[in-house]
Short mmCIF file of C-alpha atoms in Angstrom, two decimals:
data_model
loop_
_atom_site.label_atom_id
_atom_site.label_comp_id
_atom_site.label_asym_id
_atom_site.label_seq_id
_atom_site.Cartn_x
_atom_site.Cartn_y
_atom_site.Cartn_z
CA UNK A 1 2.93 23.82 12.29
CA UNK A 2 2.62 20.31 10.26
CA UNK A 3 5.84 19.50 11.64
CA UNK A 4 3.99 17.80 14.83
CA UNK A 5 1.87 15.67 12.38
CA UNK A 6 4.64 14.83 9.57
CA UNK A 7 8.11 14.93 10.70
CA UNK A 8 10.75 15.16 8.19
CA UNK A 9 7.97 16.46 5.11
CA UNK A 10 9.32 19.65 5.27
CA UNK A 11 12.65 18.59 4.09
CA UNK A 12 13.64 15.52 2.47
CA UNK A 13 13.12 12.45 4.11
CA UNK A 14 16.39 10.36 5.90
CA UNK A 15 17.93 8.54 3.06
CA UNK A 16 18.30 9.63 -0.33
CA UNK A 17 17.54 6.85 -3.02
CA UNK A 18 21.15 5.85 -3.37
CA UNK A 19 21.07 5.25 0.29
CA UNK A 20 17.56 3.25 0.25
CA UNK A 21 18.98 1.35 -2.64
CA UNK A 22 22.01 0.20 -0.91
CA UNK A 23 20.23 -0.79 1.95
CA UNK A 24 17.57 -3.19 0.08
CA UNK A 25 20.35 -4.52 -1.41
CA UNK A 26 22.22 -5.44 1.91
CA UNK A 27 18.52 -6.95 2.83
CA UNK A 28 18.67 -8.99 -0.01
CA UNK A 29 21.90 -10.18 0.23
CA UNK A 30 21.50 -11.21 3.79
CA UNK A 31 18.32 -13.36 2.98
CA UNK A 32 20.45 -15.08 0.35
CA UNK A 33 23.47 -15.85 2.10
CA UNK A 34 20.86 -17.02 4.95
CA UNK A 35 19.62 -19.52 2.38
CA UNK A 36 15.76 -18.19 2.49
CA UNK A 37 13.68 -17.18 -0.47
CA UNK A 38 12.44 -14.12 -0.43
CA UNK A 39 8.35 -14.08 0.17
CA UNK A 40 7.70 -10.50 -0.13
CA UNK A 41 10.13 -8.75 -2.59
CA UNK A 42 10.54 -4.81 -3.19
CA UNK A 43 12.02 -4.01 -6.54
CA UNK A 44 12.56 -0.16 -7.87
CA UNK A 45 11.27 0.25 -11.63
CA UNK A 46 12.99 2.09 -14.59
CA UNK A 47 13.21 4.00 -17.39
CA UNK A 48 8.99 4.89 -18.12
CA UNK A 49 7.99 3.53 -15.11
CA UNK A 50 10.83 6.03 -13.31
CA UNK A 51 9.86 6.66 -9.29
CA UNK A 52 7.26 3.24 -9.20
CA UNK A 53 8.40 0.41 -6.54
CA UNK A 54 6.92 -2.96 -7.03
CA UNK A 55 6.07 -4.61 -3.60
CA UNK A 56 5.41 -8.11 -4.76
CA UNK A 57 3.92 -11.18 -2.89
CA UNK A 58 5.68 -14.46 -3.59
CA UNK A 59 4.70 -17.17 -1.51
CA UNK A 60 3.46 -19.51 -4.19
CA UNK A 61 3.66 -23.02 -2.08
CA UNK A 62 1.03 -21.08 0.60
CA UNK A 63 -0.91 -18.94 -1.94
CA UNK A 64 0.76 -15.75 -0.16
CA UNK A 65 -0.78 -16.57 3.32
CA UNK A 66 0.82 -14.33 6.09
CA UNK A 67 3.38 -16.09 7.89
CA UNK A 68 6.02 -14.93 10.34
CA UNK A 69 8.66 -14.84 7.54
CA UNK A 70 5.96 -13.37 5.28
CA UNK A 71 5.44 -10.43 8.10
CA UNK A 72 9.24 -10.09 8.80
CA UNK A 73 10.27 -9.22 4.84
CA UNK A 74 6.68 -7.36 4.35
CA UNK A 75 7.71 -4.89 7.30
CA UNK A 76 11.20 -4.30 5.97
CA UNK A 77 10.02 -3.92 2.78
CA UNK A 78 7.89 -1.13 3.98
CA UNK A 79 10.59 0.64 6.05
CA UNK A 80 12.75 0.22 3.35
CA UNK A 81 10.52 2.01 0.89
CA UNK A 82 9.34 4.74 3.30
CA UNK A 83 12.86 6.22 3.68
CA UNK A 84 13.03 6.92 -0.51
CA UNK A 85 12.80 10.15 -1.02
CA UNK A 86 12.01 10.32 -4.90
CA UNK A 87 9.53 7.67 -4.99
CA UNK A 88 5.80 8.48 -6.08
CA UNK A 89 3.57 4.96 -6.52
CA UNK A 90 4.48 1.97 -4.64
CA UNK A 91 2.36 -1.15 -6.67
CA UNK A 92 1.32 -3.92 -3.96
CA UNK A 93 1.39 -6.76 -6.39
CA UNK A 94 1.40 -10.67 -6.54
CA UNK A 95 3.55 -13.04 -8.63
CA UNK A 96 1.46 -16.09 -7.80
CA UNK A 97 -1.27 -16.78 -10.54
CA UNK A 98 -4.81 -16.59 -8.65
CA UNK A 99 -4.56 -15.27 -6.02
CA UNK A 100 -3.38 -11.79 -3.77
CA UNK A 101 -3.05 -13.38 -0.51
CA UNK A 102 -5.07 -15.80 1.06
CA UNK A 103 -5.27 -13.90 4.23
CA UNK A 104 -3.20 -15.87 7.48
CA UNK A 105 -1.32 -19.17 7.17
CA UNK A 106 -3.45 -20.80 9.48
CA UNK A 107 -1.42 -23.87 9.56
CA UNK A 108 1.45 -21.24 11.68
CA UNK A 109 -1.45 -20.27 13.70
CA UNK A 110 -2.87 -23.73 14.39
CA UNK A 111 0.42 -23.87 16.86
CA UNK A 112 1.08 -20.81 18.00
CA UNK A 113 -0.21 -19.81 21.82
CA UNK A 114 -3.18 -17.61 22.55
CA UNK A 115 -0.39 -14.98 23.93
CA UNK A 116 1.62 -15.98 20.58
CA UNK A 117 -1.41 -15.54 18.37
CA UNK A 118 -1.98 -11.81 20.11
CA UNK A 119 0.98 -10.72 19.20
CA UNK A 120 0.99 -12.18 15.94
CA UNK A 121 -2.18 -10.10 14.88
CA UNK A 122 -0.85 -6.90 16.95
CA UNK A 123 2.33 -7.26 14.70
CA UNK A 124 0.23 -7.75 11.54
CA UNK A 125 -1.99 -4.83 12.51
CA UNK A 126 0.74 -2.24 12.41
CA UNK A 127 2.42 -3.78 9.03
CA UNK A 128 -1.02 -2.70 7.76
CA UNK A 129 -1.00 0.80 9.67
CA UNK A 130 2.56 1.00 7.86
CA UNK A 131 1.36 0.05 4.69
CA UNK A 132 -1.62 3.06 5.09
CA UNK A 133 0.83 4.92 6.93
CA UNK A 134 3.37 4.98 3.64
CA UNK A 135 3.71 8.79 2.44
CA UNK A 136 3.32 7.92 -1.34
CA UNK A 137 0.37 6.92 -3.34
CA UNK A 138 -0.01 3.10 -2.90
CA UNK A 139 -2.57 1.02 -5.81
CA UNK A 140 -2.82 -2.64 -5.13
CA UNK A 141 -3.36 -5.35 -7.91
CA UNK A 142 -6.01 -7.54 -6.41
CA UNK A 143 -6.36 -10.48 -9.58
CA UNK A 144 -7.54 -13.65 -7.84
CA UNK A 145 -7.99 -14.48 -3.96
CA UNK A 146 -8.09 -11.41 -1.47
CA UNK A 147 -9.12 -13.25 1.50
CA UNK A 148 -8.74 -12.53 5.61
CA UNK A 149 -5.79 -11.03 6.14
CA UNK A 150 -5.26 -10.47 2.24
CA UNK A 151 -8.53 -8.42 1.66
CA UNK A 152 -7.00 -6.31 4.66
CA UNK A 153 -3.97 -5.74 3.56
CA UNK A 154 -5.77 -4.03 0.10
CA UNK A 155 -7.66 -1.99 2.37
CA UNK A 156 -4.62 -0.41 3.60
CA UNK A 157 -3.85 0.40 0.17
CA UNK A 158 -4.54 3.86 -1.17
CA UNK A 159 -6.34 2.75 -4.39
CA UNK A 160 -7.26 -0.81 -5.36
CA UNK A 161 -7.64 -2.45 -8.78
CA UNK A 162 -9.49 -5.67 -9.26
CA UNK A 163 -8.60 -8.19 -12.15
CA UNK A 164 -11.19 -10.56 -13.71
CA UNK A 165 -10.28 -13.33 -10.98
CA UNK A 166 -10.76 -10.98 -8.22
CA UNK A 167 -12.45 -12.34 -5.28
CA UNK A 168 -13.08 -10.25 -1.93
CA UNK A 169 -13.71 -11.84 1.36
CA UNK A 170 -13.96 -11.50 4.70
CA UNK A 171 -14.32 -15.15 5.95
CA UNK A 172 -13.13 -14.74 9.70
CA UNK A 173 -16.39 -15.23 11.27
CA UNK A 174 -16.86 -18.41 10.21
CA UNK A 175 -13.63 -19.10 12.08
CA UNK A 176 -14.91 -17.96 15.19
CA UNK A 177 -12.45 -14.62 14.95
CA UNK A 178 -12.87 -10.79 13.58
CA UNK A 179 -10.90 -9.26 11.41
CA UNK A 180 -8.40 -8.24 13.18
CA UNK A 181 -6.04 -6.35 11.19
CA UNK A 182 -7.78 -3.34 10.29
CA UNK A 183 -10.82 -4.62 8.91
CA UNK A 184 -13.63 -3.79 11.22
CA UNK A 185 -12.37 -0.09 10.78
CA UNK A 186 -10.96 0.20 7.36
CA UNK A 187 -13.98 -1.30 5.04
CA UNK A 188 -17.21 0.68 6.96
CA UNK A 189 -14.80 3.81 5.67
CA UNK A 190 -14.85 2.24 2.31
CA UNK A 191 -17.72 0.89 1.53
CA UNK A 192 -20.08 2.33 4.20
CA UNK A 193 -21.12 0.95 7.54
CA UNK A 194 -24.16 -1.76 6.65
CA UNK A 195 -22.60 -3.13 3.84
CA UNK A 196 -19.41 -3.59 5.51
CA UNK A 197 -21.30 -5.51 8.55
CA UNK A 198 -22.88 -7.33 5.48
CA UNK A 199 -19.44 -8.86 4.46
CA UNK A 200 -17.88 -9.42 7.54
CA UNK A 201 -21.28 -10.69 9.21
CA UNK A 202 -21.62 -12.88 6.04
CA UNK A 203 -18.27 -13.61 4.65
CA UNK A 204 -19.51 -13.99 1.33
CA UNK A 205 -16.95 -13.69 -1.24
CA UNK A 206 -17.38 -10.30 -3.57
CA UNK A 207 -16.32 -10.61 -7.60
CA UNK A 208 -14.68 -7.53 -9.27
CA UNK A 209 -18.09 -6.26 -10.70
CA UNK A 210 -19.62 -6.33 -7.01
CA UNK A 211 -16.16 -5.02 -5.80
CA UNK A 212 -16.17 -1.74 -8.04
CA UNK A 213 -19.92 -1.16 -7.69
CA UNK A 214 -19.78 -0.84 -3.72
CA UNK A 215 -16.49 1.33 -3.63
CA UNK A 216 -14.48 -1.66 -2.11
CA UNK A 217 -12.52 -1.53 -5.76
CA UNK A 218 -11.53 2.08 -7.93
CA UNK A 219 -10.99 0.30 -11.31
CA UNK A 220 -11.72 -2.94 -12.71
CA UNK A 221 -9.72 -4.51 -15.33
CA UNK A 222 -12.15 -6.27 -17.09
CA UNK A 223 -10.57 -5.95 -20.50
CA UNK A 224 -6.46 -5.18 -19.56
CA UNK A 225 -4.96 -7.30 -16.89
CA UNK A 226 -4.69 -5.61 -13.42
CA UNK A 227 -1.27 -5.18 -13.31
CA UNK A 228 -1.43 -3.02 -16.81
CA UNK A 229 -4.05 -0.60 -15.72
CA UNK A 230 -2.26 -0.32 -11.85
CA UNK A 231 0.92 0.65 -13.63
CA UNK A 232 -0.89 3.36 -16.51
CA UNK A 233 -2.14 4.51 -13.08
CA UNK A 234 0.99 4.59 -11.19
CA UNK A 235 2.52 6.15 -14.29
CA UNK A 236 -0.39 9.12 -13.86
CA UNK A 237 0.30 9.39 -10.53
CA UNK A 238 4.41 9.58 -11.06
CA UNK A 239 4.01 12.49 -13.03
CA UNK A 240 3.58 14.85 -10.23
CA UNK A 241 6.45 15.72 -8.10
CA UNK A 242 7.03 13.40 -4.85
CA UNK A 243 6.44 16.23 -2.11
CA UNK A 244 3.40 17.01 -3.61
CA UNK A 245 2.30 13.54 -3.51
CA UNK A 246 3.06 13.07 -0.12
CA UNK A 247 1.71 16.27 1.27
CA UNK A 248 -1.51 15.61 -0.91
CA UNK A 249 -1.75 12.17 0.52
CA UNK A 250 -1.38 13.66 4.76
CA UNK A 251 -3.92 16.33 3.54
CA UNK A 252 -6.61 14.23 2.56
CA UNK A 253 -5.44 11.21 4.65
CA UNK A 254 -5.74 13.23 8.00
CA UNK A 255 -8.66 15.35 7.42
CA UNK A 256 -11.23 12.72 6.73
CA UNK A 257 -10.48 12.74 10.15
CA UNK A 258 -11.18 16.13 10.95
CA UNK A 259 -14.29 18.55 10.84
CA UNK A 260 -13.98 20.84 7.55
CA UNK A 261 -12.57 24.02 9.17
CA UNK A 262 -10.00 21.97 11.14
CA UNK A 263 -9.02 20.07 7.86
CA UNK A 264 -9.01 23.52 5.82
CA UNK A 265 -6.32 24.64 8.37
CA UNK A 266 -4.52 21.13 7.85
CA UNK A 267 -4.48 21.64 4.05
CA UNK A 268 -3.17 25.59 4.74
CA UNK A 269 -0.20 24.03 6.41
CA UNK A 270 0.49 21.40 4.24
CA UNK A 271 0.39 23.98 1.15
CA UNK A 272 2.87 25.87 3.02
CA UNK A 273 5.69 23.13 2.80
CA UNK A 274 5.03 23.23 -0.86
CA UNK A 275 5.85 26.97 -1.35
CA UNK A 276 9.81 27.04 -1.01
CA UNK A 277 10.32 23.69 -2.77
CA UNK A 278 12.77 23.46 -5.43
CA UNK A 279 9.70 21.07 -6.86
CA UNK A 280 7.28 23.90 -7.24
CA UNK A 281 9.79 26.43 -8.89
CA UNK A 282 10.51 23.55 -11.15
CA UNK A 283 6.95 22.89 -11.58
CA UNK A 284 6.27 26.58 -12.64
CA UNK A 285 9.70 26.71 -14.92
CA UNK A 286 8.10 23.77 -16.86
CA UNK A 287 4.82 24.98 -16.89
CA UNK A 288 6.40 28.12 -18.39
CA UNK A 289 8.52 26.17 -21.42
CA UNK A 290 6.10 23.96 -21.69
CA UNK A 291 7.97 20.95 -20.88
CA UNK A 292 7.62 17.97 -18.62
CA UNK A 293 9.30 18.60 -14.99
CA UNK A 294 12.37 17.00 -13.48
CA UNK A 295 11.30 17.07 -10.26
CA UNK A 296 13.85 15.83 -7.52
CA UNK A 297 11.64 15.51 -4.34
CA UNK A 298 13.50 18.74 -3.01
#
């Protein structure tokens, strides 16, 4: 039955993480022989923090803005990650002090033609629907400028942490533009409808305190730095086993879109996959020795 709405669930996905592995690293070594640096970077973690991807931002000379080089390596990135099959937390970080990203490089845009500039933001719109669309947990570390564009792509993350220098906005009004990469839909689901018109009418820029009171942050790191407390939380989250994630994730993901009856039935059929998983027997053997599962995302 889920089949239709998850293709692939059921089993394990495509490429194993040996396979997704080699592949980033052909990506990688393409770039450098092409004499580019990398602006958006995907790097697998070890050892405690075992199943975690960092997605980092590195675009220091523009403050991360979203160029078409930026888009390009952010979109592989994602494709790259969504074929791993073990992975359970992918952490949407940035390596330039200050800021997340300061929304579009408007300096790209300033040339670009009105048919150029459509599909710009029609591209950038499904890298964000990608970025939702993921099948593992995703927390981004928002410490420092989440502007435009850069606010939007946090929104399309599954949980959001704000630092101390956080700073939401939603300036595109004052532009003469919307949001138009998710952001007239994504933060009314967030933070509720008026308050969302608020922001984006306003484009006032919202501090981690504000951020975490009206939903539009889960955690603030007011004492730890962001990164810390997104990794203790990507840590939590590795700990169950990655089918379960992902099915968890499509259950709760799809029926906020559904009435409850409808969404029970979606949850029924996601459970299902669950049942003849090596995963859960694992899960129950541990349980039963009281041990920590190995699970293997089979």
């Amino acid at each position: 039955m889920l089949t239709a709405l998850a293709p692939g669930l059921g089993a394990a996905p495509a490429l194993c993480r040996a396979a997704a592995t080699a592949s980033l690293v052909r990506w990688l070594s393409t770039a450098a022989s092409n004499g580019n640096k990398l602006q958006v970077v995907l790097e697998p973690l070890d050892g405690h923090n075992e199943g975690i991807f960092f997605l980092s931002l590195s675009r220091p000379e523009a403050r991360n803005s979203i160029g078409r080089q930026f888009l390009r390596e952010l979109k592989e990135c994602l494709y790259t990650v969504s074929q791993e099959r073990t992975t359970r937390c992918v952490v949407v970080r940035s390596t330039v002090p200050g800021v997340f990203c300061a929304g579009a490089d408007l300096k790209e845009r300033a040339v670009m033609s009105q048919a150029e500039t459509a599909q710009f933001v029609r591209e950038l719109r499904e890298a964000f629907n990608q970025l939702d669309a993921l099948p593992m947990p995703t927390v981004a570390v928002v410490d420092g400028f989440a502007l435009g564009g850069g606010a939007e792509l946090a929104l399309a993350c599954d949980v959001r942490v704000a630092g101390r220098d956080a700073q939401f906005a939603f300036p595109e009004t004052r532009l003469g533009i919307i949001p138009g990469a998710g952001g007239t839909q994504r933060l009314p689901r967030i933070v509720g409808t008026s308050r969302a018109k608020e922001l984006i009418f306003t484009g006032r820029r919202i501090d981690m305190h504000d951020a975490v009171k009206m939903g539009l942050a889960d955690h603030a790191a007011d004492e730890t730095g962001a990164e810390d407390v997104a990794l203790n939380l990507a840590r939590d989250i590795a700990r169950g086993g990655p089918l379960a994630l992902r099915l968890a994730k499509q259950a709760i993901s799809l029926g906020g879109e559904l009435d409850l009856n409808s969404g029970l039935k979606l949850e029924e059929a996601c459970y299902a996959q669950v049942i003849p998983t090596k995963d859960r027997q694992e899960g129950l053997a541990a349980f039963a020795e009281k041990r920590q599962p190995k699970f293997t995302g089979e």
